[in-house]
Coordinates of C-alpha atoms in Angstrom, one line a residue:
X11 CA 2.5 -2.1 17.0
X12 CA 1.5 -5.7 16.7
X13 CA 0.4 -7.0 13.3
X14 CA -1.2 -10.3 12.7
X15 CA -0.3 -11.8 9.3
X16 CA -0.4 -15.1 7.3
X17 CA 2.7 -16.3 5.6
X18 CA 2.2 -18.4 2.4
X19 CA 4.6 -20.3 0.2
X20 CA 4.4 -21.1 -3.5
X21 CA 7.0 -23.3 -5.2
X22 CA 8.1 -23.3 -8.9
X23 CA 10.6 -26.1 -9.1
X24 CA 13.5 -25.1 -6.8
X25 CA 12.3 -21.5 -6.5
X26 CA 10.2 -20.6 -3.5
X27 CA 8.1 -17.4 -3.2
X28 CA 7.0 -16.1 0.1
X29 CA 3.7 -14.2 0.2
X30 CA 2.6 -12.3 3.3
X31 CA -1.1 -11.3 3.8
X32 CA -3.0 -9.7 6.6
X33 CA -4.6 -12.3 8.9
X34 CA -7.9 -10.5 8.8
X35 CA -9.5 -9.1 5.6
X36 CA -9.1 -5.4 5.0
X37 CA -12.8 -5.0 4.7
X38 CA -13.0 -1.2 4.5
X39 CA -10.2 -0.6 2.0
X40 CA -10.5 0.2 -1.7
X41 CA -7.8 1.1 -4.2
X42 CA -9.2 2.7 -7.4
X43 CA -7.5 3.2 -10.7
X44 CA -8.2 6.7 -12.2
X45 CA -5.8 6.3 -15.1
X46 CA -3.6 9.3 -14.3
X47 CA -3.6 8.7 -10.5
X48 CA -4.8 6.2 -7.9
X49 CA -7.2 6.7 -4.9
X50 CA -7.1 4.7 -1.7
X51 CA -10.2 4.9 0.5
X52 CA -9.6 3.5 4.0
X53 CA -11.2 3.4 7.4
X54 CA -9.1 3.7 10.6
X55 CA -8.4 0.0 11.0
X56 CA -7.4 -0.5 7.3
X57 CA -5.2 2.6 7.3
X58 CA -3.4 1.5 10.5
X59 CA -2.8 -2.1 9.3
X60 CA -1.7 -1.0 5.8
X61 CA 0.7 1.4 7.4
X62 CA 2.1 -1.6 9.4
X63 CA 2.3 -3.8 6.3
X64 CA 4.0 -0.9 4.4
X65 CA 6.6 -0.8 7.2
X66 CA 6.9 -4.6 7.2
X67 CA 7.8 -4.4 3.5
X68 CA 10.9 -2.4 4.5
X69 CA 12.2 -5.3 6.6
X70 CA 11.0 -8.2 4.4
X71 CA 13.0 -7.8 1.2
X72 CA 12.5 -11.5 0.2
X73 CA 8.7 -11.4 0.4
X74 CA 5.7 -10.2 -1.6
X75 CA 3.2 -8.5 0.7
X76 CA -0.3 -9.0 -0.8
X77 CA -3.2 -6.8 0.2
X78 CA -6.4 -8.3 -1.3
X79 CA -9.1 -5.6 -1.6
X80 CA -10.4 -5.4 -5.2
X81 CA -13.6 -7.3 -4.2
X82 CA -14.5 -4.9 -1.4
X83 CA -17.5 -2.7 -1.2
X84 CA -16.9 1.0 -2.0
X85 CA -17.3 3.7 0.6
X86 CA -20.6 5.5 0.8
X87 CA -19.2 8.8 -0.7
X88 CA -19.7 9.2 -4.4
X89 CA -16.7 8.2 -6.4
X90 CA -15.7 9.9 -9.7
X91 CA -17.3 8.2 -12.7
X92 CA -13.9 7.0 -14.0
X93 CA -13.1 5.4 -10.7
X94 CA -14.7 2.0 -11.2
X95 CA -11.7 -0.3 -11.6
X96 CA -10.6 -1.6 -8.2
X97 CA -7.2 -3.2 -7.6
X98 CA -5.3 -5.4 -5.2
X99 CA -2.0 -4.2 -4.0
X100 CA 1.4 -6.0 -3.8
X101 CA 4.4 -4.4 -2.0
X102 CA 7.9 -5.7 -2.8
X103 CA 11.5 -4.8 -2.5
X104 CA 13.3 -3.9 -5.8
X105 CA 16.1 -6.5 -5.1
X106 CA 13.5 -9.3 -5.4
X107 CA 13.3 -8.7 -9.1
X108 CA 9.9 -10.3 -9.3
X109 CA 8.2 -10.3 -12.7
X110 CA 4.5 -9.2 -12.2
X111 CA 3.6 -11.4 -15.2
X112 CA 4.2 -14.4 -12.9
X113 CA 1.8 -13.1 -10.2
X114 CA -1.4 -14.8 -11.3
X115 CA 0.4 -18.2 -11.3
X116 CA 2.0 -17.6 -7.9
X117 CA -1.3 -16.4 -6.4
X118 CA -2.9 -19.6 -7.7
X119 CA -0.3 -21.9 -6.0
X120 CA -0.3 -20.4 -2.5
X121 CA -0.6 -22.9 0.3
X122 CA -2.9 -22.4 3.3
X123 CA -0.2 -20.4 5.1
X124 CA 0.8 -20.1 8.8
X125 CA -0.3 -17.4 11.2
X126 CA 2.3 -15.2 12.8
X127 CA 2.3 -12.0 14.9
X128 CA 5.1 -9.5 14.2
X129 CA 6.0 -6.5 16.4
X130 CA 6.8 -3.3 14.6
X131 CA 8.2 0.0 15.9
X132 CA 5.8 2.3 17.8
X133 CA 3.6 3.9 15.1
X134 CA 4.5 7.3 16.5
X135 CA 8.1 6.8 15.3
X136 CA 7.5 5.0 12.0
X137 CA 8.8 7.0 9.1
X138 CA 9.6 10.1 11.0
X139 CA 12.8 10.6 9.1
X140 CA 12.6 13.7 6.9
X141 CA 12.5 12.9 3.2
X142 CA 15.5 14.5 1.4
X143 CA 13.8 15.8 -1.7
X144 CA 17.0 17.3 -3.2
X145 CA 18.8 14.0 -2.9
X146 CA 15.9 12.2 -4.5
X147 CA 16.3 14.2 -7.7
X148 CA 19.7 12.6 -8.5
X149 CA 19.3 10.0 -11.3
X150 CA 21.3 7.4 -9.5
X151 CA 19.1 7.5 -6.5
X152 CA 17.2 4.2 -6.0
X153 CA 15.0 5.2 -3.1
X154 CA 12.0 5.7 -5.4
X155 CA 8.7 3.8 -6.0
X156 CA 8.0 2.2 -9.3
X157 CA 4.7 0.7 -10.3
X158 CA 3.5 -2.1 -12.5
X159 CA -0.1 -3.2 -13.2
X160 CA -0.9 -6.8 -13.9
X161 CA -3.8 -9.2 -13.2
X162 CA -5.9 -6.5 -11.6
X163 CA -3.0 -5.8 -9.1
X164 CA -0.9 -2.8 -8.5
X165 CA 2.7 -3.6 -7.8
X166 CA 4.6 -1.0 -5.7
X167 CA 8.3 -1.7 -5.9
X168 CA 10.7 0.2 -3.7
X169 CA 13.7 0.2 -1.4
X170 CA 13.6 -0.5 2.3
X171 CA 14.2 3.2 3.0
X172 CA 11.3 4.5 0.9
X173 CA 8.9 2.0 2.4
X174 CA 10.0 2.8 5.9
X175 CA 9.7 6.6 5.4
X176 CA 6.3 6.5 3.7
X177 CA 4.4 4.2 6.1
X178 CA 3.6 7.4 8.0
X179 CA 1.2 8.5 5.3
X180 CA -1.2 5.7 6.2
X181 CA -0.6 6.0 9.9
X182 CA -1.4 9.7 9.8
X183 CA -4.8 8.9 8.2
X184 CA -5.5 6.3 10.9
X185 CA -4.5 8.6 13.7
X186 CA -6.1 11.9 12.5
X187 CA -8.9 11.0 10.2
X188 CA -11.5 9.8 12.8
X189 CA -11.1 13.0 14.8
X190 CA -11.1 15.4 11.9
X191 CA -14.3 14.2 10.1
X192 CA -16.9 14.8 12.9
X193 CA -15.7 18.4 13.5
X194 CA -15.6 19.5 9.8
X195 CA -19.1 18.9 8.6
X196 CA -18.8 21.3 5.7
X197 CA -15.9 19.3 4.3
X198 CA -15.6 16.0 6.2
X199 CA -12.6 14.6 4.2
X200 CA -9.2 13.9 5.7
X201 CA -6.6 13.2 3.0
X202 CA -3.0 12.8 2.3
X203 CA -1.0 11.9 -0.8
X204 CA 2.1 10.2 -2.2
X205 CA 2.8 13.2 -4.5
X206 CA 5.1 13.6 -7.4
X207 CA 6.7 16.7 -5.7
X208 CA 7.7 14.6 -2.7
X209 CA 10.6 13.0 -4.6
X210 CA 9.5 9.5 -3.8
X211 CA 7.9 8.5 -7.2
X212 CA 10.0 7.2 -10.0
X213 CA 8.0 5.4 -12.7
X214 CA 4.9 5.6 -10.5
X215 CA 1.6 7.5 -10.4
X216 CA 0.4 9.6 -7.4
X217 CA -1.7 7.9 -4.8
X218 CA -4.4 9.9 -3.0
X219 CA -5.2 8.4 0.4
X220 CA -8.6 9.3 2.1
X221 CA -10.1 8.4 5.4
X222 CA -13.7 7.2 5.1
X223 CA -16.0 6.3 8.0
X224 CA -19.2 5.4 6.1
X225 CA -19.2 2.3 3.9
X226 CA -21.8 0.5 1.7
X227 CA -22.9 -2.8 3.3

């Protein structure tokens, strides 16, 4: 899988922050805050590229991966009344120890960036390792997601392993959503979820991921 990205730098004295963004806007992608959980609504292209960026987070422990989407139009389906707050998304490795309170300043200092194309493993093999739910119950286990919310942005912090294993959630939506919806007119919704029972969420809310093929203009 080839992924086109833009790499930006921001400097604070001697400290440099590297921020990676998709080269093309994720037009049909919305992340909605429902207080107790989060909903991601994606078309095929957005789901595939977010899956790629999710996998890239596993191999980029010194970078912040920024997915701007809070200004996007919502899908045509009716959203719950409490689902009006849209968020951007930042993926980062826990070892970076980045303080979300600094994000607004970092975001404001980004340079124009330089384009790059990265090659990721074949999407059919991304995240195919079986998640060990029993091991994830141990308190010392660090392969869990944690979330913070700041400046209208959700920060997903995790290990390389948990990012690598969970990229498949988005790739599954991209691969199977377009074929499922046309042949299930009575319930044309293809969904998956980062669920609390999966043993991958520490201090983090569940994320419901849904394929959408109809979007408001």
